[in-house]
Coordinates of C-alpha atoms in Angstrom, one line a residue:
X1 CA 129.7 46.5 95.0
X2 CA 129.0 49.8 96.8
X3 CA 130.5 52.9 95.2
X4 CA 132.7 54.9 97.5
X5 CA 131.7 58.6 97.7
X6 CA 134.7 60.9 98.3
X7 CA 134.8 62.5 101.7
X8 CA 135.1 65.9 100.2
X9 CA 131.8 65.3 98.2
X10 CA 130.0 64.0 101.4
X11 CA 131.0 67.1 103.4
X12 CA 130.0 69.4 100.5
X13 CA 126.6 67.7 100.2
X14 CA 125.9 68.1 104.0
X15 CA 127.1 71.7 104.2
X16 CA 125.1 72.8 101.2
X17 CA 121.8 71.1 102.4
X18 CA 122.2 72.6 105.9
X19 CA 122.7 76.1 104.4
X20 CA 119.6 75.5 102.4
X21 CA 117.6 74.4 105.4
X22 CA 118.5 77.6 107.3
X23 CA 117.5 79.7 104.4
X24 CA 114.1 77.8 104.0
X25 CA 113.4 78.2 107.7
X26 CA 113.9 81.9 107.6
X27 CA 111.7 82.3 104.6
X28 CA 108.9 80.2 106.2
X29 CA 109.1 82.2 109.4
X30 CA 108.6 85.4 107.6
X31 CA 105.7 84.0 105.6
X32 CA 103.9 82.5 108.5
X33 CA 104.4 85.6 110.7
X34 CA 102.6 87.6 108.0
X35 CA 99.8 85.0 107.8
X36 CA 99.4 84.9 111.5
X37 CA 99.1 88.7 111.7
X38 CA 96.5 88.7 109.0
X39 CA 94.4 85.7 110.1
X40 CA 94.8 85.0 113.8
X41 CA 94.7 81.3 113.0
X42 CA 95.8 79.0 115.8
X43 CA 97.0 76.4 113.3
X44 CA 99.1 79.1 111.7
X45 CA 100.4 80.0 115.1
X46 CA 101.3 76.3 115.7
X47 CA 103.0 76.2 112.3
X48 CA 104.9 79.5 113.0
X49 CA 106.2 78.2 116.4
X50 CA 107.3 75.0 114.7
X51 CA 109.1 76.9 112.0
X52 CA 110.9 79.1 114.6
X53 CA 112.2 76.0 116.3
X54 CA 113.1 74.6 112.8
X55 CA 115.4 77.5 112.4
X56 CA 117.1 76.8 115.7
X57 CA 117.4 73.1 115.0
X58 CA 118.7 73.8 111.4
X59 CA 121.3 76.1 112.9
X60 CA 122.4 73.4 115.3
X61 CA 122.6 71.0 112.4
X62 CA 124.5 73.6 110.3
X63 CA 127.3 73.8 112.8
X64 CA 127.1 70.1 113.9
X65 CA 127.9 68.7 110.5
X66 CA 130.9 71.0 110.1
X67 CA 132.2 70.1 113.5
X68 CA 131.6 66.4 112.9
X69 CA 133.5 66.6 109.6
X70 CA 136.7 67.8 111.4
X71 CA 139.4 65.1 111.3
X72 CA 140.6 63.4 114.6
X73 CA 142.8 65.6 116.8
X74 CA 144.7 65.2 120.1
X75 CA 141.6 65.6 122.1
X76 CA 139.2 63.6 119.9
X77 CA 141.1 60.6 118.7
X78 CA 138.0 58.9 117.3
X79 CA 136.9 62.0 115.4
X80 CA 133.9 64.3 116.0
X81 CA 131.1 62.2 114.4
X82 CA 129.0 62.1 117.5
X83 CA 128.5 65.9 117.1
X84 CA 125.8 65.0 114.6
X85 CA 124.0 62.9 117.2
X86 CA 124.1 65.7 119.8
X87 CA 122.5 68.1 117.2
X88 CA 119.8 65.5 116.7
X89 CA 119.3 65.4 120.5
X90 CA 118.9 69.2 120.6
X91 CA 116.4 69.0 117.8
X92 CA 114.4 66.4 119.7
X93 CA 114.2 68.6 122.8
X94 CA 113.2 71.7 120.8
X95 CA 110.4 69.7 119.0
X96 CA 109.2 68.4 122.4
X97 CA 109.0 72.1 123.6
X98 CA 107.2 73.1 120.4
X99 CA 104.6 70.3 120.6
X100 CA 103.8 71.2 124.2
X101 CA 103.4 75.0 123.4
X102 CA 101.2 74.2 120.4
X103 CA 99.1 71.7 122.2
X104 CA 98.4 74.1 125.1
X105 CA 97.4 76.9 122.7
X106 CA 95.2 74.6 120.7
X107 CA 93.3 73.4 123.8
X108 CA 92.8 77.0 124.8
X109 CA 91.4 77.9 121.4
X110 CA 89.1 74.8 121.5
X111 CA 87.6 76.0 124.8
X112 CA 87.4 79.5 123.5
X113 CA 87.1 79.5 119.6
X114 CA 88.1 82.6 117.7
X115 CA 87.3 83.4 114.1
X116 CA 90.0 83.1 111.4
X117 CA 90.2 86.1 109.1
X118 CA 92.0 86.8 105.8
X119 CA 91.7 83.2 104.9
X120 CA 92.9 83.7 101.3
X121 CA 96.2 85.0 102.5
X122 CA 96.7 82.3 105.1
X123 CA 95.8 79.5 102.5
X124 CA 98.3 81.0 100.1
X125 CA 101.1 81.1 102.7
X126 CA 100.4 77.5 103.7
X127 CA 100.5 76.4 100.1
X128 CA 103.9 78.1 99.5
X129 CA 105.1 76.6 102.8
X130 CA 104.2 73.1 101.6
X131 CA 106.0 73.7 98.3
X132 CA 109.2 75.0 99.9
X133 CA 109.2 72.2 102.6
X134 CA 108.6 69.5 100.0
X135 CA 111.6 70.8 97.9
X136 CA 113.8 71.0 101.0
X137 CA 112.9 67.4 102.1
X138 CA 113.8 66.2 98.5
X139 CA 117.1 68.0 98.7
X140 CA 117.8 66.4 102.0
X141 CA 117.0 63.0 100.7
X142 CA 119.7 63.4 98.1
X143 CA 122.2 64.6 100.7
X144 CA 121.4 61.6 103.0
X145 CA 122.0 59.2 100.2
X146 CA 125.4 60.6 99.7
X147 CA 126.5 61.2 103.2
X148 CA 124.4 59.1 105.6
X149 CA 124.5 62.0 108.0
X150 CA 122.4 61.4 111.2
X151 CA 122.1 65.1 111.8
X152 CA 120.7 65.8 108.3
X153 CA 118.5 62.7 108.7
X154 CA 117.1 64.1 111.9
X155 CA 116.5 67.5 110.2
X156 CA 114.8 65.7 107.3
X157 CA 112.5 63.8 109.7
X158 CA 111.5 67.1 111.3
X159 CA 110.8 68.8 107.9
X160 CA 108.9 65.7 106.6
X161 CA 106.7 65.9 109.7
X162 CA 106.2 69.6 108.9
X163 CA 105.2 68.7 105.4
X164 CA 102.3 66.5 106.7
X165 CA 101.5 69.0 109.5
X166 CA 101.2 71.8 106.9
X167 CA 98.5 69.8 105.2
X168 CA 96.6 69.6 108.5
X169 CA 97.2 73.3 109.0
X170 CA 95.7 74.0 105.5
X171 CA 92.5 72.0 106.4
X172 CA 92.3 74.0 109.7
X173 CA 92.7 77.3 108.0
X174 CA 90.1 76.5 105.4
X175 CA 87.7 75.2 108.1
X176 CA 88.1 78.3 110.2
X177 CA 88.0 80.9 107.5
X178 CA 85.5 79.5 105.0
X179 CA 83.4 76.9 106.8
X180 CA 82.8 79.0 109.9
X181 CA 84.3 76.3 112.1
X182 CA 87.1 77.9 114.1
X183 CA 87.1 74.8 116.5
X184 CA 88.4 72.7 113.6
X185 CA 91.3 75.2 113.2
X186 CA 92.2 74.7 116.8
X187 CA 91.8 70.9 116.5
X188 CA 94.2 71.0 113.5
X189 CA 96.7 72.8 115.7
X190 CA 96.4 70.0 118.3
X191 CA 96.9 67.3 115.7
X192 CA 100.2 69.1 114.7
X193 CA 101.3 69.0 118.3
X194 CA 100.7 65.3 118.7
X195 CA 102.5 64.7 115.4
X196 CA 105.5 66.7 116.4
X197 CA 105.7 64.9 119.8
X198 CA 105.6 61.5 118.2
X199 CA 108.4 62.6 115.8
X200 CA 110.5 64.0 118.6
X201 CA 110.4 60.5 120.3
X202 CA 111.8 58.9 117.1
X203 CA 114.7 61.5 116.9
X204 CA 115.5 61.0 120.6
X205 CA 115.8 57.3 120.1
X206 CA 118.1 57.5 117.1
X207 CA 120.3 60.2 118.7
X208 CA 120.5 58.2 122.0
X209 CA 121.5 55.1 120.0
X210 CA 124.5 56.8 118.5
X211 CA 125.6 58.6 121.7
X212 CA 125.3 55.4 123.7
X213 CA 127.1 53.3 121.1
X214 CA 124.3 51.0 120.2
X215 CA 125.4 48.1 118.1
X216 CA 124.6 48.2 114.4
X217 CA 121.6 46.1 113.2
X218 CA 122.0 42.3 112.8
X219 CA 121.9 42.6 109.0
X220 CA 125.0 44.9 109.0
X221 CA 126.8 42.4 111.5
X222 CA 126.0 39.5 109.2
X223 CA 127.3 41.5 106.2
X224 CA 130.5 42.3 108.1
X225 CA 131.1 38.6 109.0
X226 CA 130.3 37.4 105.5
X227 CA 132.9 39.8 104.1
X228 CA 135.5 38.7 106.6
X229 CA 135.0 35.0 106.1
X230 CA 135.0 35.3 102.3
X231 CA 138.7 34.4 102.4
X232 CA 139.1 30.7 103.4
X233 CA 142.4 31.6 105.2
X234 CA 140.3 33.4 107.8
X235 CA 138.9 30.6 109.9
X236 CA 136.8 32.6 112.3
X237 CA 135.9 36.1 113.6
X238 CA 135.1 37.0 117.2
X239 CA 134.9 40.0 119.6
X240 CA 133.1 41.8 116.8
X241 CA 132.2 45.4 117.8
X242 CA 130.4 47.7 115.4
X243 CA 128.8 51.1 116.0
X244 CA 127.9 54.2 114.3
X245 CA 129.6 57.7 115.0
X246 CA 127.8 60.0 112.7
X247 CA 128.1 58.7 109.1
X248 CA 131.2 56.6 110.1
X249 CA 130.8 52.9 111.2
X250 CA 133.4 51.9 113.7
X251 CA 134.3 48.2 113.3
X252 CA 136.6 46.2 115.6
X253 CA 137.3 42.5 115.7
X254 CA 139.7 39.6 116.1
X255 CA 140.2 37.1 113.3
X256 CA 141.6 33.6 113.5
X257 CA 144.6 32.9 111.2
X258 CA 147.0 30.0 110.8
X259 CA 149.7 30.5 113.4
X260 CA 152.3 29.3 110.9
X261 CA 151.8 32.4 108.7
X262 CA 154.5 35.0 108.6
X263 CA 153.8 38.6 109.7
X264 CA 153.8 39.7 106.1
X265 CA 151.3 37.0 105.1
X266 CA 149.0 37.8 108.0
X267 CA 149.2 41.5 107.1
X268 CA 148.2 40.8 103.5
X269 CA 145.2 38.8 104.6
X270 CA 144.0 41.4 107.1
X271 CA 144.5 44.2 104.5
X272 CA 142.3 42.2 102.0
X273 CA 139.6 41.8 104.7
X274 CA 139.7 45.6 105.3
X275 CA 139.3 46.3 101.6
X276 CA 136.3 44.0 101.4
X277 CA 134.7 45.7 104.4
X278 CA 135.3 49.2 102.8
X279 CA 133.5 48.1 99.6
X280 CA 130.4 47.3 101.7
X281 CA 130.8 50.2 104.2
X282 CA 132.9 52.9 102.3
X283 CA 133.4 55.2 105.3
X284 CA 134.1 52.6 107.9
X285 CA 136.8 53.0 110.6
X286 CA 138.3 49.4 110.9
X287 CA 140.5 47.8 113.5
X288 CA 141.4 44.2 113.1
X289 CA 143.5 42.1 115.5
X290 CA 144.8 38.7 114.1
X291 CA 144.8 35.8 116.5
X292 CA 146.7 32.4 116.0
X293 CA 144.1 29.8 115.4
X294 CA 143.9 27.3 118.3
X295 CA 143.5 27.1 122.1
X296 CA 145.4 30.4 122.6
X297 CA 142.4 32.3 121.1
X298 CA 141.1 35.0 123.4
X299 CA 137.6 34.2 124.6
X300 CA 134.7 36.6 124.0
X301 CA 133.3 38.6 126.8
X302 CA 129.7 37.7 127.7
X303 CA 128.2 40.9 126.2
X304 CA 129.7 40.0 122.8
X305 CA 128.5 36.5 122.7
X306 CA 125.7 37.2 120.3
X307 CA 128.3 38.7 117.8
X308 CA 130.6 35.6 117.7
X309 CA 130.9 33.9 114.3

């Protein structure tokens, strides 16, 4: 059985890790700006540009998770969960811009190589960046396990890509400063640009899925149906709709019950179904409509045919 995490703990976890991400981004910008001034490395420049956009993206996530945690109100009856997907969409756009800028600068430096100076300082800064980013990704992993936040997940994906990109940057700085191969430094910057572009595509897809109400995976729909039909008094489930809005899964369905049941009996069965679903999906928003079993059942619309059980 899945353990339910209290909403207050979930919100605390997301707020804490987004504050941490903003702090880490500020520290990394300061370190990389110093390293760029000392070395002139294009891979350091690429990493600095990425960290600058990291700060903007982390600030967007910082505010988005707080807005998404707000309860439903008169203007937002379904809550504010999609605010997280909007933040992820902003992140994807910023990463696209970063990758294009870095790629252009890297190509210019490949055509016109420039030496990398102060290699020891640059290497030290990159090593510190790798350590800080790795620690942040670990903290974000913990927050995602507790909250399922799509905004934090997007931020984590970005910083995880940064972690790998920093390794490439380290290789580029060492090549440019100690191996007299500045072209390799520029090539490392180009690899970072391609890496970021690919990561942005993944973030864009996930954010779009949430904003466009993409159905949850088949495995989740099967788990929902299994939980509903665990009670033999429920003879069928149809018109099943399930989508994600931030960390909340919205579930709607019709269930077939014996038409001879009293209203109180039908309510008891439906309440038990809801409890089983909450055990599997603790933060689900569930709406169940009971139908009398037999020819009066409402037919599924064609789009939902694949979800009928």
